[in-house]
Amino acid sequence: MSSGGSIPFDRAAEVYDETRGLSAEASAATTDLLRRELEARQPCLEIGVGTGLIGLPLHRAGIRMVGVDLSAPMLGKLVEKAEGRLPFPLIIGDATRLPFTDDVFGAALARHVLHLVPRWRDALTELVRVVRSRGVLLINIGSSKGPWQEIGDHLDARIGETARRVGLDFSRGADLDEAMAALGARARELPTVWQESDLTMARYFGEVEAGVYSWTWNVLPDLLAEAVAETKAWGGDRFGDFDRVLEPRSPSVWRAYDLP
Ligand SMILES: C[S@@+](CC[C@H](N)C(=O)[O-])C[C@H]1O[C@@H](n2cnc3c(N)ncnc32)[C@H](O)[C@@H]1O
C-alpha cells in the first residue's frame, strides 16, 4: 500500500528486535506503566505496532490490543513471536487514514512512530477520532539528551535534519503538546522508565554503515559515508574509546493525553 511519505520498516524486520530491543526489566516496567493506564480503557489501538515490542507484552498482561502497521514483514515477525498465531487483530494500514469508525477504542498508543510520518498531525487527529471521549493516548517521546543526541545532532548537521527525520521531532515535545491541546487533550508526563544499554560507538557506526537505521535509507550513499567518517573522527575526539558503553542507562519518557 502507499505509505504517504511515511517510512515502512520492511527492510528492518529481520534485525529490528536484535538492534532496538528492550531489556527484560525495561519491558516489564513499560508494561506495568502502560497497563495501569489501559486497564480501564480498552481496547487499545497501537499504531506502528511493528514486531510487538510493546503490544505483545501488553496483550500477555491481559490488555485487549489491536495493531496497525504499514509493514507486513514487521507484523509477520510479531506473529512469529506469538508462536505463529495471530495474538490480536493486526491490520496493514496507515496511521493517517485509520480503517475504523469513530469512538471504537478506549485508548491508543504510539512508540517510535510519529517521527516517521510526515503527516503526523493527521495521525493524531485520527487517533482522537477513533478513541472514545475520556480515553487516553499514550505517546513515547524518547529518549536521550546525552552523547547519542550529540552524535545525532552532528550527523544532522552533515546530512540535513529533514533527511534524518520526516515527521515529528521528539526533541521538541512542545510541538506534540500543542498539537494535542488543539485537539482538546490534556498532557500528563508518566514516570520515566530507564532502559539499560550496551551500545558503543563501534557498534553504532557499524550499524549505521550496515543500513540498520531507517534514517539511512534515503540518504545518498556517498553523503552518508562522508558524514559517518566525519562524525566518527569527531566522536573519537569528543568521547574517546569506541568500545566504551556511552550511556549505560537512558530515559524512556511516555506522555499521556487525556481526551475530554
Ligand atoms: C521504529 S518502529 C516502532 C515499532 C514499535 N512501535 C516499537 O516500539 O518497537 C516504527 C514502525 O512504524 C511503522 N510505520 C511507519 N509509518 C507508519 C504509518 N504511517 N502508519 C502505520 N505504521 C507506520 C513502521 O513500519 C514500523 O513498523
PDB file of C-alpha atoms and ligand atoms in Angstrom:
ATOM      1  CA  MET A   1       0.000   0.000   0.000  1.00  0.00           C
ATOM      2  CA  SER A   2       1.073   3.625  -0.485  1.00  0.00           C
ATOM      3  CA  SER A   3       2.920   4.938   2.557  1.00  0.00           C
ATOM      4  CA  GLY A   4       2.022   8.606   2.002  1.00  0.00           C
ATOM      5  CA  GLY A   5       5.687   9.514   2.571  1.00  0.00           C
ATOM      6  CA  SER A   6       5.856   7.557   5.856  1.00  0.00           C
ATOM      7  CA  ILE A   7       8.708   5.113   6.333  1.00  0.00           C
ATOM      8  CA  PRO A   8       7.660   1.451   6.467  1.00  0.00           C
ATOM      9  CA  PHE A   9      10.125  -0.883   8.170  1.00  0.00           C
ATOM     10  CA  ASP A  10      10.073  -3.873   5.778  1.00  0.00           C
ATOM     11  CA  ARG A  11      13.854  -3.966   5.464  1.00  0.00           C
ATOM     12  CA  ALA A  12      14.427  -3.767   9.231  1.00  0.00           C
ATOM     13  CA  ALA A  13      12.084  -6.605  10.201  1.00  0.00           C
ATOM     14  CA  GLU A  14      14.804  -9.280  10.442  1.00  0.00           C
ATOM     15  CA  VAL A  15      17.109  -7.245  12.685  1.00  0.00           C
ATOM     16  CA  TYR A  16      14.637  -4.978  14.493  1.00  0.00           C
ATOM     17  CA  ASP A  17      14.397  -6.749  17.864  1.00  0.00           C
ATOM     18  CA  GLU A  18      18.116  -7.501  17.902  1.00  0.00           C
ATOM     19  CA  THR A  19      19.059  -3.867  17.326  1.00  0.00           C
ATOM     20  CA  ARG A  20      16.213  -1.973  19.078  1.00  0.00           C
ATOM     21  CA  GLY A  21      15.031  -4.496  21.689  1.00  0.00           C
ATOM     22  CA  LEU A  22      14.213  -3.596  25.282  1.00  0.00           C
ATOM     23  CA  SER A  23      15.863  -5.292  28.247  1.00  0.00           C
ATOM     24  CA  ALA A  24      13.573  -7.649  30.187  1.00  0.00           C
ATOM     25  CA  GLU A  25      13.495  -5.135  33.061  1.00  0.00           C
ATOM     26  CA  ALA A  26      12.610  -2.159  30.842  1.00  0.00           C
ATOM     27  CA  SER A  27       9.963  -4.196  29.048  1.00  0.00           C
ATOM     28  CA  ALA A  28       8.371  -5.248  32.360  1.00  0.00           C
ATOM     29  CA  ALA A  29       8.461  -1.679  33.712  1.00  0.00           C
ATOM     30  CA  THR A  30       6.910  -0.333  30.475  1.00  0.00           C
ATOM     31  CA  THR A  31       4.158  -2.957  30.510  1.00  0.00           C
ATOM     32  CA  ASP A  32       3.357  -2.151  34.155  1.00  0.00           C
ATOM     33  CA  LEU A  33       3.263   1.580  33.498  1.00  0.00           C
ATOM     34  CA  LEU A  34       1.022   1.307  30.436  1.00  0.00           C
ATOM     35  CA  ARG A  35      -1.212  -1.417  31.856  1.00  0.00           C
ATOM     36  CA  ARG A  36      -2.192   0.885  34.725  1.00  0.00           C
ATOM     37  CA  GLU A  37      -3.326   3.491  32.172  1.00  0.00           C
ATOM     38  CA  LEU A  38      -5.072   0.977  29.942  1.00  0.00           C
ATOM     39  CA  GLU A  39      -6.876  -1.418  32.284  1.00  0.00           C
ATOM     40  CA  ALA A  40      -9.997   0.749  32.487  1.00  0.00           C
ATOM     41  CA  ARG A  41      -9.767   1.970  28.870  1.00  0.00           C
ATOM     42  CA  GLN A  42      -9.907  -0.858  26.352  1.00  0.00           C
ATOM     43  CA  PRO A  43      -9.471  -1.961  23.666  1.00  0.00           C
ATOM     44  CA  CYS A  44      -6.189  -0.231  22.899  1.00  0.00           C
ATOM     45  CA  LEU A  45      -5.012   0.540  19.368  1.00  0.00           C
ATOM     46  CA  GLU A  46      -1.252   0.623  18.735  1.00  0.00           C
ATOM     47  CA  ILE A  47      -0.215   2.435  15.558  1.00  0.00           C
ATOM     48  CA  GLY A  48       3.135   1.346  14.124  1.00  0.00           C
ATOM     49  CA  VAL A  49       2.905  -1.770  16.305  1.00  0.00           C
ATOM     50  CA  GLY A  50       5.896  -3.274  14.460  1.00  0.00           C
ATOM     51  CA  THR A  51       7.188  -6.536  15.899  1.00  0.00           C
ATOM     52  CA  GLY A  52       5.086  -6.049  19.028  1.00  0.00           C
ATOM     53  CA  LEU A  53       7.823  -4.973  21.446  1.00  0.00           C
ATOM     54  CA  ILE A  54       5.178  -3.065  23.407  1.00  0.00           C
ATOM     55  CA  GLY A  55       1.901  -4.551  22.171  1.00  0.00           C
ATOM     56  CA  LEU A  56       2.703  -8.225  22.710  1.00  0.00           C
ATOM     57  CA  PRO A  57       3.644  -7.923  26.414  1.00  0.00           C
ATOM     58  CA  LEU A  58       0.540  -5.761  26.976  1.00  0.00           C
ATOM     59  CA  HIS A  59      -1.596  -8.440  25.300  1.00  0.00           C
ATOM     60  CA  ARG A  60       0.035 -11.068  27.541  1.00  0.00           C
ATOM     61  CA  ALA A  61      -0.750  -8.839  30.539  1.00  0.00           C
ATOM     62  CA  GLY A  62      -4.445  -9.029  29.635  1.00  0.00           C
ATOM     63  CA  ILE A  63      -4.960  -5.798  27.665  1.00  0.00           C
ATOM     64  CA  ARG A  64      -7.158  -6.146  24.573  1.00  0.00           C
ATOM     65  CA  MET A  65      -4.961  -4.847  21.756  1.00  0.00           C
ATOM     66  CA  VAL A  66      -5.391  -4.037  18.063  1.00  0.00           C
ATOM     67  CA  GLY A  67      -2.337  -3.252  15.926  1.00  0.00           C
ATOM     68  CA  VAL A  68      -1.865  -1.262  12.722  1.00  0.00           C
ATOM     69  CA  ASP A  69       1.351  -1.045  10.718  1.00  0.00           C
ATOM     70  CA  LEU A  70       2.385  -0.233   7.162  1.00  0.00           C
ATOM     71  CA  SER A  71       4.845  -3.122   7.109  1.00  0.00           C
ATOM     72  CA  ALA A  72       3.704  -6.712   6.521  1.00  0.00           C
ATOM     73  CA  PRO A  73       7.206  -8.102   7.344  1.00  0.00           C
ATOM     74  CA  MET A  74       7.182  -6.336  10.755  1.00  0.00           C
ATOM     75  CA  LEU A  75       3.719  -7.769  11.504  1.00  0.00           C
ATOM     76  CA  GLY A  76       4.984 -11.155  10.304  1.00  0.00           C
ATOM     77  CA  LYS A  77       7.682 -11.034  12.989  1.00  0.00           C
ATOM     78  CA  LEU A  78       5.058 -10.191  15.612  1.00  0.00           C
ATOM     79  CA  VAL A  79       3.046 -13.270  14.617  1.00  0.00           C
ATOM     80  CA  GLU A  80       6.216 -15.408  14.627  1.00  0.00           C
ATOM     81  CA  LYS A  81       6.921 -14.255  18.209  1.00  0.00           C
ATOM     82  CA  ALA A  82       3.363 -15.264  19.160  1.00  0.00           C
ATOM     83  CA  GLU A  83       4.071 -18.905  18.210  1.00  0.00           C
ATOM     84  CA  GLY A  84       2.820 -18.369  14.666  1.00  0.00           C
ATOM     85  CA  ARG A  85      -0.722 -17.387  15.683  1.00  0.00           C
ATOM     86  CA  LEU A  86      -2.434 -14.004  15.411  1.00  0.00           C
ATOM     87  CA  PRO A  87      -2.358 -12.842  19.061  1.00  0.00           C
ATOM     88  CA  PHE A  88      -4.773  -9.949  18.442  1.00  0.00           C
ATOM     89  CA  PRO A  89      -6.189  -8.230  15.339  1.00  0.00           C
ATOM     90  CA  LEU A  90      -3.381  -6.876  13.126  1.00  0.00           C
ATOM     91  CA  ILE A  91      -4.113  -4.645  10.181  1.00  0.00           C
ATOM     92  CA  ILE A  92      -1.807  -3.460   7.419  1.00  0.00           C
ATOM     93  CA  GLY A  93      -2.723   0.203   7.288  1.00  0.00           C
ATOM     94  CA  ASP A  94      -1.674   3.823   7.540  1.00  0.00           C
ATOM     95  CA  ALA A  95      -1.971   5.707  10.826  1.00  0.00           C
ATOM     96  CA  THR A  96      -3.043   8.830   8.935  1.00  0.00           C
ATOM     97  CA  ARG A  97      -6.073   7.004   7.444  1.00  0.00           C
ATOM     98  CA  LEU A  98      -7.248   4.531  10.044  1.00  0.00           C
ATOM     99  CA  PRO A  99      -9.692   1.889   8.818  1.00  0.00           C
ATOM    100  CA  PHE A 100     -12.011   2.208  11.840  1.00  0.00           C
ATOM    101  CA  THR A 101     -15.250   4.014  12.598  1.00  0.00           C
ATOM    102  CA  ASP A 102     -15.313   6.717  15.291  1.00  0.00           C
ATOM    103  CA  ASP A 103     -15.072   6.023  19.039  1.00  0.00           C
ATOM    104  CA  VAL A 104     -14.262   2.303  18.877  1.00  0.00           C
ATOM    105  CA  PHE A 105     -11.204   2.289  21.162  1.00  0.00           C
ATOM    106  CA  GLY A 106     -10.726   3.182  24.808  1.00  0.00           C
ATOM    107  CA  ALA A 107      -7.088   4.141  24.260  1.00  0.00           C
ATOM    108  CA  ALA A 108      -4.271   4.251  21.718  1.00  0.00           C
ATOM    109  CA  LEU A 109      -0.507   4.187  21.873  1.00  0.00           C
ATOM    110  CA  ALA A 110       2.429   5.091  19.661  1.00  0.00           C
ATOM    111  CA  ARG A 111       6.103   4.422  20.313  1.00  0.00           C
ATOM    112  CA  HIS A 112       8.863   5.446  17.917  1.00  0.00           C
ATOM    113  CA  VAL A 113       6.431   6.072  15.065  1.00  0.00           C
ATOM    114  CA  LEU A 114       5.450   9.721  14.677  1.00  0.00           C
ATOM    115  CA  HIS A 115       8.968  10.789  13.621  1.00  0.00           C
ATOM    116  CA  LEU A 116       8.469   8.529  10.568  1.00  0.00           C
ATOM    117  CA  VAL A 117       5.191  10.117   9.484  1.00  0.00           C
ATOM    118  CA  PRO A 118       5.300  13.436   7.567  1.00  0.00           C
ATOM    119  CA  ARG A 119       1.592  13.970   8.263  1.00  0.00           C
ATOM    120  CA  TRP A 120       1.929  13.135  11.969  1.00  0.00           C
ATOM    121  CA  ARG A 121      -0.709  15.744  12.877  1.00  0.00           C
ATOM    122  CA  ASP A 122      -3.221  13.825  10.725  1.00  0.00           C
ATOM    123  CA  ALA A 123      -2.302  10.661  12.629  1.00  0.00           C
ATOM    124  CA  LEU A 124      -3.112  12.453  15.922  1.00  0.00           C
ATOM    125  CA  THR A 125      -6.442  13.653  14.512  1.00  0.00           C
ATOM    126  CA  GLU A 126      -7.200  10.076  13.509  1.00  0.00           C
ATOM    127  CA  LEU A 127      -6.321   8.749  16.976  1.00  0.00           C
ATOM    128  CA  VAL A 128      -8.617  11.294  18.615  1.00  0.00           C
ATOM    129  CA  ARG A 129     -11.370  10.298  16.178  1.00  0.00           C
ATOM    130  CA  VAL A 130     -11.195   6.554  16.895  1.00  0.00           C
ATOM    131  CA  VAL A 131     -10.670   6.819  20.681  1.00  0.00           C
ATOM    132  CA  ARG A 132     -13.737   7.480  22.825  1.00  0.00           C
ATOM    133  CA  SER A 133     -14.292  10.523  24.992  1.00  0.00           C
ATOM    134  CA  ARG A 134     -12.410  10.141  28.358  1.00  0.00           C
ATOM    135  CA  GLY A 135      -9.960   7.820  26.617  1.00  0.00           C
ATOM    136  CA  VAL A 136      -6.208   8.262  26.652  1.00  0.00           C
ATOM    137  CA  LEU A 137      -3.425   8.477  24.053  1.00  0.00           C
ATOM    138  CA  LEU A 138      -0.011   7.239  25.222  1.00  0.00           C
ATOM    139  CA  ILE A 139       2.929   8.524  23.216  1.00  0.00           C
ATOM    140  CA  ASN A 140       6.573   7.744  23.782  1.00  0.00           C
ATOM    141  CA  ILE A 141       8.735  10.759  23.137  1.00  0.00           C
ATOM    142  CA  GLY A 142      12.128   9.075  23.752  1.00  0.00           C
ATOM    143  CA  SER A 143      14.954   9.414  24.832  1.00  0.00           C
ATOM    144  CA  SER A 144      18.450  10.543  25.448  1.00  0.00           C
ATOM    145  CA  LYS A 145      19.657  14.105  25.699  1.00  0.00           C
ATOM    146  CA  GLY A 146      23.186  12.780  26.230  1.00  0.00           C
ATOM    147  CA  PRO A 147      26.004  11.596  23.964  1.00  0.00           C
ATOM    148  CA  TRP A 148      23.720   9.883  21.442  1.00  0.00           C
ATOM    149  CA  GLN A 149      21.748  13.083  20.980  1.00  0.00           C
ATOM    150  CA  GLU A 150      25.024  14.928  20.382  1.00  0.00           C
ATOM    151  CA  ILE A 151      26.093  12.324  17.825  1.00  0.00           C
ATOM    152  CA  GLY A 152      22.669  12.552  16.149  1.00  0.00           C
ATOM    153  CA  ASP A 153      22.915  16.356  16.048  1.00  0.00           C
ATOM    154  CA  HIS A 154      26.365  16.069  14.488  1.00  0.00           C
ATOM    155  CA  LEU A 155      25.052  13.736  11.772  1.00  0.00           C
ATOM    156  CA  ASP A 156      22.040  16.027  11.242  1.00  0.00           C
ATOM    157  CA  ALA A 157      24.367  18.947  10.606  1.00  0.00           C
ATOM    158  CA  ARG A 158      26.159  16.969   7.874  1.00  0.00           C
ATOM    159  CA  ILE A 159      23.246  15.174   6.269  1.00  0.00           C
ATOM    160  CA  GLY A 160      20.408  17.608   6.904  1.00  0.00           C
ATOM    161  CA  GLU A 161      17.871  17.248   9.660  1.00  0.00           C
ATOM    162  CA  THR A 162      14.985  16.703   7.255  1.00  0.00           C
ATOM    163  CA  ALA A 163      16.808  13.786   5.639  1.00  0.00           C
ATOM    164  CA  ARG A 164      17.112  12.125   9.029  1.00  0.00           C
ATOM    165  CA  ARG A 165      13.592  12.802  10.281  1.00  0.00           C
ATOM    166  CA  VAL A 166      10.495  13.085   8.102  1.00  0.00           C
ATOM    167  CA  GLY A 167       7.928  13.539  10.878  1.00  0.00           C
ATOM    168  CA  LEU A 168       7.655  14.817  14.451  1.00  0.00           C
ATOM    169  CA  ASP A 169      10.897  15.932  16.109  1.00  0.00           C
ATOM    170  CA  PHE A 170      10.809  14.251  19.530  1.00  0.00           C
ATOM    171  CA  SER A 171      13.335  16.715  20.918  1.00  0.00           C
ATOM    172  CA  ARG A 172      10.555  19.309  20.508  1.00  0.00           C
ATOM    173  CA  GLY A 173       7.982  17.709  22.815  1.00  0.00           C
ATOM    174  CA  ALA A 174       6.187  21.078  22.983  1.00  0.00           C
ATOM    175  CA  ASP A 175       5.068  20.625  19.336  1.00  0.00           C
ATOM    176  CA  LEU A 176       3.290  17.438  20.337  1.00  0.00           C
ATOM    177  CA  ASP A 177       1.701  19.054  23.422  1.00  0.00           C
ATOM    178  CA  GLU A 178       0.475  21.967  21.309  1.00  0.00           C
ATOM    179  CA  ALA A 179      -0.981  19.707  18.616  1.00  0.00           C
ATOM    180  CA  MET A 180      -2.735  17.618  21.281  1.00  0.00           C
ATOM    181  CA  ALA A 181      -4.011  20.712  23.107  1.00  0.00           C
ATOM    182  CA  ALA A 182      -5.519  21.923  19.818  1.00  0.00           C
ATOM    183  CA  LEU A 183      -7.388  18.586  19.708  1.00  0.00           C
ATOM    184  CA  GLY A 184      -8.688  19.209  23.244  1.00  0.00           C
ATOM    185  CA  ALA A 185      -6.364  16.776  25.088  1.00  0.00           C
ATOM    186  CA  ARG A 186      -4.582  17.463  28.388  1.00  0.00           C
ATOM    187  CA  ALA A 187      -0.975  16.294  28.794  1.00  0.00           C
ATOM    188  CA  ARG A 188       0.473  14.311  31.699  1.00  0.00           C
ATOM    189  CA  GLU A 189       4.046  13.014  31.885  1.00  0.00           C
ATOM    190  CA  LEU A 190       4.281   9.457  33.197  1.00  0.00           C
ATOM    191  CA  PRO A 191       7.154   8.280  35.438  1.00  0.00           C
ATOM    192  CA  THR A 192      10.335   7.703  33.427  1.00  0.00           C
ATOM    193  CA  VAL A 193      11.270   4.131  32.544  1.00  0.00           C
ATOM    194  CA  TRP A 194      15.027   3.526  32.484  1.00  0.00           C
ATOM    195  CA  GLN A 195      16.469   1.390  29.760  1.00  0.00           C
ATOM    196  CA  GLU A 196      19.897  -0.222  30.112  1.00  0.00           C
ATOM    197  CA  SER A 197      22.084  -0.060  27.031  1.00  0.00           C
ATOM    198  CA  ASP A 198      25.371  -1.626  25.970  1.00  0.00           C
ATOM    199  CA  LEU A 199      25.655   0.437  22.792  1.00  0.00           C
ATOM    200  CA  THR A 200      29.173   1.548  21.889  1.00  0.00           C
ATOM    201  CA  MET A 201      30.262   3.898  19.106  1.00  0.00           C
ATOM    202  CA  ALA A 202      31.929   0.940  17.349  1.00  0.00           C
ATOM    203  CA  ARG A 203      28.635  -0.945  17.189  1.00  0.00           C
ATOM    204  CA  TYR A 204      26.536   2.116  16.416  1.00  0.00           C
ATOM    205  CA  PHE A 205      28.621   3.291  13.458  1.00  0.00           C
ATOM    206  CA  GLY A 206      28.812  -0.306  12.188  1.00  0.00           C
ATOM    207  CA  GLU A 207      25.002  -0.463  12.284  1.00  0.00           C
ATOM    208  CA  VAL A 208      24.729   2.917  10.561  1.00  0.00           C
ATOM    209  CA  GLU A 209      27.050   1.686   7.804  1.00  0.00           C
ATOM    210  CA  ALA A 210      25.036  -1.533   7.505  1.00  0.00           C
ATOM    211  CA  GLY A 211      21.816   0.487   6.987  1.00  0.00           C
ATOM    212  CA  VAL A 212      20.145  -0.765  10.153  1.00  0.00           C
ATOM    213  CA  TYR A 213      18.528   2.608  10.972  1.00  0.00           C
ATOM    214  CA  SER A 214      15.622   3.960   8.950  1.00  0.00           C
ATOM    215  CA  TRP A 215      17.151   7.433   8.591  1.00  0.00           C
ATOM    216  CA  THR A 216      19.987   5.960   6.500  1.00  0.00           C
ATOM    217  CA  TRP A 217      17.635   4.555   3.860  1.00  0.00           C
ATOM    218  CA  ASN A 218      17.016   7.796   1.993  1.00  0.00           C
ATOM    219  CA  VAL A 219      20.475   9.332   2.222  1.00  0.00           C
ATOM    220  CA  LEU A 220      22.731   9.127  -0.830  1.00  0.00           C
ATOM    221  CA  PRO A 221      25.468   6.526  -0.121  1.00  0.00           C
ATOM    222  CA  ASP A 222      28.365   8.946  -0.720  1.00  0.00           C
ATOM    223  CA  LEU A 223      26.869  11.601   1.513  1.00  0.00           C
ATOM    224  CA  LEU A 224      26.227   9.010   4.227  1.00  0.00           C
ATOM    225  CA  ALA A 225      29.773   7.617   4.034  1.00  0.00           C
ATOM    226  CA  GLU A 226      31.254  11.110   4.251  1.00  0.00           C
ATOM    227  CA  ALA A 227      29.057  12.150   7.168  1.00  0.00           C
ATOM    228  CA  VAL A 228      29.807   8.944   9.074  1.00  0.00           C
ATOM    229  CA  ALA A 229      33.571   9.236   8.529  1.00  0.00           C
ATOM    230  CA  GLU A 230      33.498  12.828   9.754  1.00  0.00           C
ATOM    231  CA  THR A 231      31.272  12.055  12.735  1.00  0.00           C
ATOM    232  CA  LYS A 232      33.481   9.112  13.707  1.00  0.00           C
ATOM    233  CA  ALA A 233      36.557  11.345  13.744  1.00  0.00           C
ATOM    234  CA  TRP A 234      34.704  13.965  15.796  1.00  0.00           C
ATOM    235  CA  GLY A 235      33.237  11.269  18.102  1.00  0.00           C
ATOM    236  CA  GLY A 236      36.674   9.807  18.770  1.00  0.00           C
ATOM    237  CA  ASP A 237      37.931  13.223  19.926  1.00  0.00           C
ATOM    238  CA  ARG A 238      34.794  14.007  21.893  1.00  0.00           C
ATOM    239  CA  PHE A 239      34.089  10.681  23.627  1.00  0.00           C
ATOM    240  CA  GLY A 240      37.291   8.636  23.294  1.00  0.00           C
ATOM    241  CA  ASP A 241      37.215   4.852  23.292  1.00  0.00           C
ATOM    242  CA  PHE A 242      34.947   3.411  20.584  1.00  0.00           C
ATOM    243  CA  ASP A 243      34.318   0.279  22.672  1.00  0.00           C
ATOM    244  CA  ARG A 244      33.064   2.146  25.746  1.00  0.00           C
ATOM    245  CA  VAL A 245      29.353   1.992  26.524  1.00  0.00           C
ATOM    246  CA  LEU A 246      28.431   5.649  26.082  1.00  0.00           C
ATOM    247  CA  GLU A 247      25.199   5.790  28.041  1.00  0.00           C
ATOM    248  CA  PRO A 248      24.599   2.743  30.254  1.00  0.00           C
ATOM    249  CA  ARG A 249      21.062   3.922  31.124  1.00  0.00           C
ATOM    250  CA  SER A 250      18.777   6.100  29.065  1.00  0.00           C
ATOM    251  CA  PRO A 251      15.349   7.514  29.902  1.00  0.00           C
ATOM    252  CA  SER A 252      12.253   6.429  28.024  1.00  0.00           C
ATOM    253  CA  VAL A 253       9.544   9.028  28.510  1.00  0.00           C
ATOM    254  CA  TRP A 254       5.839   8.449  27.907  1.00  0.00           C
ATOM    255  CA  ARG A 255       3.273  11.189  27.798  1.00  0.00           C
ATOM    256  CA  ALA A 256      -0.402  10.540  28.441  1.00  0.00           C
ATOM    257  CA  TYR A 257      -3.006  12.743  26.717  1.00  0.00           C
ATOM    258  CA  ASP A 258      -6.421  12.595  28.331  1.00  0.00           C
ATOM    259  CA  LEU A 259      -9.292  13.198  25.947  1.00  0.00           C
ATOM    260  CA  PRO A 260     -12.191  15.377  27.103  1.00  0.00           C
TER     261      PRO A 260
HETATM  262  C1  LIG B   1      10.578   2.202  14.829  1.00  0.00           C
HETATM  263  S1  LIG B   1       9.292   1.051  14.506  1.00  0.00           S
HETATM  264  C2  LIG B   1       8.468   1.006  16.090  1.00  0.00           C
HETATM  265  C3  LIG B   1       7.746  -0.298  16.341  1.00  0.00           C
HETATM  266  C4  LIG B   1       7.119  -0.411  17.740  1.00  0.00           C
HETATM  267  N1  LIG B   1       6.160   0.645  17.991  1.00  0.00           N
HETATM  268  C5  LIG B   1       8.208  -0.383  18.791  1.00  0.00           C
HETATM  269  O1  LIG B   1       8.170   0.476  19.679  1.00  0.00           O
HETATM  270  O2  LIG B   1       9.100  -1.247  18.739  1.00  0.00           O
HETATM  271  C6  LIG B   1       8.154   2.027  13.563  1.00  0.00           C
HETATM  272  C7  LIG B   1       7.003   1.231  12.948  1.00  0.00           C
HETATM  273  O3  LIG B   1       6.046   2.171  12.431  1.00  0.00           O
HETATM  274  C8  LIG B   1       5.600   1.722  11.154  1.00  0.00           C
HETATM  275  N2  LIG B   1       5.058   2.898  10.439  1.00  0.00           N
HETATM  276  C9  LIG B   1       5.727   3.944   9.887  1.00  0.00           C
HETATM  277  N3  LIG B   1       4.857   4.832   9.376  1.00  0.00           N
HETATM  278  C10 LIG B   1       3.609   4.348   9.604  1.00  0.00           C
HETATM  279  C11 LIG B   1       2.293   4.805   9.298  1.00  0.00           C
HETATM  280  N4  LIG B   1       2.079   5.961   8.658  1.00  0.00           N
HETATM  281  N5  LIG B   1       1.231   4.045   9.690  1.00  0.00           N
HETATM  282  C12 LIG B   1       1.430   2.856  10.332  1.00  0.00           C
HETATM  283  N6  LIG B   1       2.652   2.374  10.640  1.00  0.00           N
HETATM  284  C13 LIG B   1       3.727   3.109  10.289  1.00  0.00           C
HETATM  285  C14 LIG B   1       6.855   1.078  10.545  1.00  0.00           C
HETATM  286  O4  LIG B   1       6.531   0.171   9.509  1.00  0.00           O
HETATM  287  C15 LIG B   1       7.450   0.388  11.771  1.00  0.00           C
HETATM  288  O5  LIG B   1       6.983  -0.926  11.929  1.00  0.00           O
END
